XYZ file of C-alpha atoms in Angstrom:
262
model
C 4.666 -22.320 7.271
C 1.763 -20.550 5.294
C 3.951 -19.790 1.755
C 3.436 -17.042 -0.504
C 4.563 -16.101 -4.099
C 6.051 -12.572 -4.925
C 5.247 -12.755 -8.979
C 6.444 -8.998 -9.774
C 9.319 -7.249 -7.869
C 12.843 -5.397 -8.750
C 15.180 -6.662 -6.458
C 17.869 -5.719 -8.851
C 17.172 -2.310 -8.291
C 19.985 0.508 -6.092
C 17.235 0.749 -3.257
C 18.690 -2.845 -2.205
C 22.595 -2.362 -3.108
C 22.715 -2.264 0.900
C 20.747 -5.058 2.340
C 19.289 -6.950 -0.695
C 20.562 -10.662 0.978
C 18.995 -9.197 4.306
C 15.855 -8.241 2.119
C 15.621 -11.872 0.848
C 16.323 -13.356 4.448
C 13.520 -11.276 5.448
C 10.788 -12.479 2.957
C 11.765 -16.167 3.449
C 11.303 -15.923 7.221
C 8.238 -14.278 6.186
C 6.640 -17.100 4.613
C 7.878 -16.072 0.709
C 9.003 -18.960 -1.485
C 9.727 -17.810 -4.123
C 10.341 -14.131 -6.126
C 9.819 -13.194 -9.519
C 12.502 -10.560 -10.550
C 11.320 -8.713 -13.459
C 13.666 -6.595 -15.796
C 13.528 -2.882 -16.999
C 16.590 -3.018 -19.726
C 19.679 -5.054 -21.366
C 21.490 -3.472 -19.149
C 19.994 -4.915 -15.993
C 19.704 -8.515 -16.855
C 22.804 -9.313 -16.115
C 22.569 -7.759 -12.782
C 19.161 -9.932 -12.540
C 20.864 -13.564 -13.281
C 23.193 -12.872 -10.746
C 21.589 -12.265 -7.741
C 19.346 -15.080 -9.337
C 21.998 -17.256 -9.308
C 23.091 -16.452 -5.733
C 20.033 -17.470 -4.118
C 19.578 -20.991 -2.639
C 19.150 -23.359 0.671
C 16.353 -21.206 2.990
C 16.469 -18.161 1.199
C 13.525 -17.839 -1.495
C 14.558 -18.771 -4.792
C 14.394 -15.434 -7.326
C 13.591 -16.348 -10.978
C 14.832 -14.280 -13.425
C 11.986 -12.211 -16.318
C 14.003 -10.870 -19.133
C 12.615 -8.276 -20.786
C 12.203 -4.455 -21.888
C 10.382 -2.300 -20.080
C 8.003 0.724 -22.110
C 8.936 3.368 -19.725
C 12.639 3.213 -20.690
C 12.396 3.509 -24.804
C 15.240 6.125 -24.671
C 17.690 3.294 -23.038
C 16.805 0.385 -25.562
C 18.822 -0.324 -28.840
C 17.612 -2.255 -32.170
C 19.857 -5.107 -31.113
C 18.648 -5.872 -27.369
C 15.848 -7.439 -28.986
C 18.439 -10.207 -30.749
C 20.144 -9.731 -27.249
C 16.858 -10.798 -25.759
C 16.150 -13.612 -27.990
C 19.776 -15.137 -26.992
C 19.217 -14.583 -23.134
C 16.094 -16.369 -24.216
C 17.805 -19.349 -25.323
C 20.415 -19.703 -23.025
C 19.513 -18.778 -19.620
C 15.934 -20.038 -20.176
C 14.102 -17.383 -17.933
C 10.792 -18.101 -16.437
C 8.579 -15.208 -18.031
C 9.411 -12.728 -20.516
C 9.126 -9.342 -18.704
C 8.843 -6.539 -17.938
C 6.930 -5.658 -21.055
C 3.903 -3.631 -22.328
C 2.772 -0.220 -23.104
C 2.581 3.152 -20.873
C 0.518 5.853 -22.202
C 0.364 7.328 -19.421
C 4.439 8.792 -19.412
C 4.922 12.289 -20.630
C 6.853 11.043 -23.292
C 3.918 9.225 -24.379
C 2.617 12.795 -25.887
C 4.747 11.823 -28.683
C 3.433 9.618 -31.490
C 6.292 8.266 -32.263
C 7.102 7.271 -29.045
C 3.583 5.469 -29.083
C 4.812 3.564 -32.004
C 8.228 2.468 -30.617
C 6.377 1.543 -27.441
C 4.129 -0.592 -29.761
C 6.335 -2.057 -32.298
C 8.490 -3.163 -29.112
C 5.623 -4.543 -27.077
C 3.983 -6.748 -30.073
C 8.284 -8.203 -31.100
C 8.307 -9.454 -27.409
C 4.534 -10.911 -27.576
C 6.173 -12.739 -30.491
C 9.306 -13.926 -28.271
C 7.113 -15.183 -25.747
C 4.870 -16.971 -28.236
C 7.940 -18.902 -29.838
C 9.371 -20.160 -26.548
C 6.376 -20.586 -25.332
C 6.906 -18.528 -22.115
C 4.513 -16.433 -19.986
C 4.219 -12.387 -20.056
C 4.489 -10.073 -17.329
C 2.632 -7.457 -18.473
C 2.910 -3.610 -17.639
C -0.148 -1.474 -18.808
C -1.175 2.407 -18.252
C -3.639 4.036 -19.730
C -3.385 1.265 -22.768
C -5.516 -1.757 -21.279
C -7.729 -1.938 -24.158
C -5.060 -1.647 -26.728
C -2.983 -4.333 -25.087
C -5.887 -6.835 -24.730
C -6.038 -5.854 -28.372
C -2.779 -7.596 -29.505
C -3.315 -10.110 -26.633
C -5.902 -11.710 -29.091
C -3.506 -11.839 -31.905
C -2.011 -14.255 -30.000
C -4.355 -16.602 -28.537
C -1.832 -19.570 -26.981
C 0.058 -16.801 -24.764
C -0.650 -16.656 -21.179
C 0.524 -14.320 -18.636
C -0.066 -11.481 -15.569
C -1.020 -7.957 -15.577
C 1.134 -6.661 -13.485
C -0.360 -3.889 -11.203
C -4.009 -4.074 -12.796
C -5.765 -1.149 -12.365
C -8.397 -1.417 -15.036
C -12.097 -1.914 -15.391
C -13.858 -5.515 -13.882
C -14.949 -5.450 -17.930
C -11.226 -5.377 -18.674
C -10.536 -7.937 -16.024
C -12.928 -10.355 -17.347
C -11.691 -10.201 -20.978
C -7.670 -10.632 -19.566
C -9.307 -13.288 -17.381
C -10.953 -14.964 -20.354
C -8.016 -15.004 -22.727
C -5.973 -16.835 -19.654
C -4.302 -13.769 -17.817
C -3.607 -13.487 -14.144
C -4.106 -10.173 -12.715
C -1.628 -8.402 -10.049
C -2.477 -6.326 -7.464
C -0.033 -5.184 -4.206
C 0.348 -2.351 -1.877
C -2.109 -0.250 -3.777
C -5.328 -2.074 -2.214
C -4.179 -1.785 1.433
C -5.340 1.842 1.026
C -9.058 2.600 2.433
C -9.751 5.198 -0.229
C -8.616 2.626 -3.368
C -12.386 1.981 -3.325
C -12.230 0.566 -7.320
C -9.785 -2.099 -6.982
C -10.967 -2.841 -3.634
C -13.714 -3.900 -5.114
C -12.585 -5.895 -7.868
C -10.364 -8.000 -5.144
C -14.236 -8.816 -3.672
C -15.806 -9.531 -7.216
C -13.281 -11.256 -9.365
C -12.298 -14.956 -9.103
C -9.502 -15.572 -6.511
C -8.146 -18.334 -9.061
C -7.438 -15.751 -10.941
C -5.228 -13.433 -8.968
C -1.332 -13.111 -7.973
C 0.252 -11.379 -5.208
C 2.952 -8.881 -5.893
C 5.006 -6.074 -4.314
C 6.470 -4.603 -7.169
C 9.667 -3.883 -4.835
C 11.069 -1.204 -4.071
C 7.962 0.592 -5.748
C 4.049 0.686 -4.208
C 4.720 0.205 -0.784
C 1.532 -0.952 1.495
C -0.506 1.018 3.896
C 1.624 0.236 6.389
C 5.368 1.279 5.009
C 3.859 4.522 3.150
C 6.472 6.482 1.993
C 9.088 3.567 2.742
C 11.305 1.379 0.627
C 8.336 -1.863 -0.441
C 10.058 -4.787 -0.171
C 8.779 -8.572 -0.518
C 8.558 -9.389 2.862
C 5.758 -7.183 3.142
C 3.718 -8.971 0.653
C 2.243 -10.943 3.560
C 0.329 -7.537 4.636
C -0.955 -7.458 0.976
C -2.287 -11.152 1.630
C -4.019 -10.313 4.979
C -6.030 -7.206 3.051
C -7.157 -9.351 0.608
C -8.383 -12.095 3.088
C -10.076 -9.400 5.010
C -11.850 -7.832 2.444
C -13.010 -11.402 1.045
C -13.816 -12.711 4.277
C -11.476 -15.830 3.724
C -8.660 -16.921 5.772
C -4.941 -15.724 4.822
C -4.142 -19.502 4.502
C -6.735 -19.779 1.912
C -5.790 -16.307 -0.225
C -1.814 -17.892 0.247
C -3.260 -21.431 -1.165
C -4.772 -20.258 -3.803
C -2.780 -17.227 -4.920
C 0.171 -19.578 -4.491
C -0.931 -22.232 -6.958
C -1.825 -19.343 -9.589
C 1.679 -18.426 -9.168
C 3.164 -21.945 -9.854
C 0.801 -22.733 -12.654
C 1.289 -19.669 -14.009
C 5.196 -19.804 -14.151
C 5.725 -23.336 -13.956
C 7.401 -23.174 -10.325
C-alpha cells in the first residue's frame, strides 16, 4: 500500500477524546504510517507520550514533538522551559515543536507579548540546536523575522508548518535546509498563491500535513480534519503537478523520514 507521512497534527487534542483509536485505525487503513503529534503546552505533553506510547502493531506509529506553542504565552511558566529540556533528555522526542512566533494573534498588539513570543522562540531554537533535533515551526505574519534567527543557527533543520509565505521566503527556508508544510488549505480552488507555490517549488522539499483537528480539506469543510484525510491533500497536490499520487507519497514520504529520522 501507497504510504504517507502526517508530519504536523494534534491528536492529543478534546476533538478526539471520543474516537481518537478509531481516528488512528482510520489513517492506517488509509495508507498513513506514521503521525507526528506536535505539542501546544507542558501541560499537554504528557497527554502526547501517552497516546504515543499506546500506538503499535497496524496502527500508525505517533511520535511525540515537545514543545511550546506562541499562541498560548498566557499558559507557559519560566520553568517549562527546564521542564522541556528534561522531557528532552528523557523521552528523547523526535522534533522539538510546536514552536515559533504569531504576530498575527490579537495579543500580538502588545510589545511585550512580541518579546515573550521571541525570547521563547530563540531558548527553544537553542534546545533544538544542543540535541541536535529538528523544528516544527509555526509562523504568522513573522516569516521574515523567523528566517532571521533561523540563520543564527545554521546546523538546525526543520518544517514550516502550514507555510503560507512568499516563493522568496520559500526559497530562503528551502536554502537554509527547511521543509515546508502545506494541508487542507490548498484543496481550495480560490487558494490561488499557495496553489501555485505547490506547482513551482521543489517536491523534495515538501511535507504533507493535516494539522488535525484544525484546516480541514475541501472536502470535510467545516468538519473535524483528521489524518486520514491527508490522502485527499496528496491527490491535490498530484493533480495540480501533473504527477502520480504514488510519486507525491514517494517523495513527500522520504522528506518526512529524512527529515525526522523515521
Amino acid at each position: 500500500m501507497m504510504q504517507l507521512i502526517d508530519s504536523h497534527s494534534h491528536l492529543d487534542f478534546h476533538e478526539f477524546d471520543n474516537d481518537r483509536k478509531v481516528a488512528i485505525k482510520r489513517a492506517s487503513d488509509t495508507g498513513i504510517s506514521n503521525i507526528i503529534v506536535s505539542a501546544t503546552t507542558a501541560e499537554r505533553w504528557s497527554l502526547i507520550k501517552k497516546l504515543c506510547d499506546e500506538q503499535g502493531g497496524e496502527q500508525p506509529l505517533c511520535h511525540p514533538a515537545y514543545g511550546l506553542h506562541p499562541m498560548f504565552m498566557s499558559e507557559h511558566k519560566p520553568h517549562h522551559l527546564s521542564n522541556l529540556k528534561s522531557w528532552i533528555e528523557k523521552e528523547k522526542p523526535i522534533a522539538i515543536g510546536e514552536i515559533g512566533l504569531d504576530y498575527f494573534i490579537d495579543d500580538a498588539n502588545d510589545e511585550a507579548n512580541k518579546e515573550a513570543q521571541l525570547k521563547l522562540f530563540i531558548t527553544q531554537l537553542a534546545l533544538a540546536n544542543e540535541y541536535h533535533l529538528p523544528v516544527i515551526i509555526h509562523a504568522r505574519k513573522s516569516l521574515d523575522i523567523v528566517l532571521k534567527y533561523l540563520r543564527q543557527f545554521p546546523n538546525l533543520v526543520g518544517s514550516i508548518h502550514s507555510f503560507s509565505g512568499s516563493e522568496q521566503q520559500a526559497k530562503q527556508l528551502i536554502y537554509l535546509g527547511f521543509y515546508l508544510g502545506f494541508g487542507g488549505p490548498i484543496t481550495y480552488t480560490r487558494a490561488t498563491r499557495l496553489r501555485k507555490l505547490i506547482v513551482t517549488l521543489p517536491l523534495e522539499s515538501l511535507l504533507l500535513e493535516t494539522d488535525s483537528p484544525d484546516q480541514p480539506d475541501a472536502l470535510h469543510y467545516n468538519e473535524r480534519n483528521e489524518p486520514a484525510y491527508l490522502l485527499n491533500v496528496a491527490q491535490v497536490v498530484a493533480k495540480l503537478r501533473g504527477v502520480s499520487v504514488e510519486k507525491v507519497a514517494q517523495i513527500t514520504t522520504d522528506n518526512a523520514q529524512r527529515l525526522f529520522g523515521l
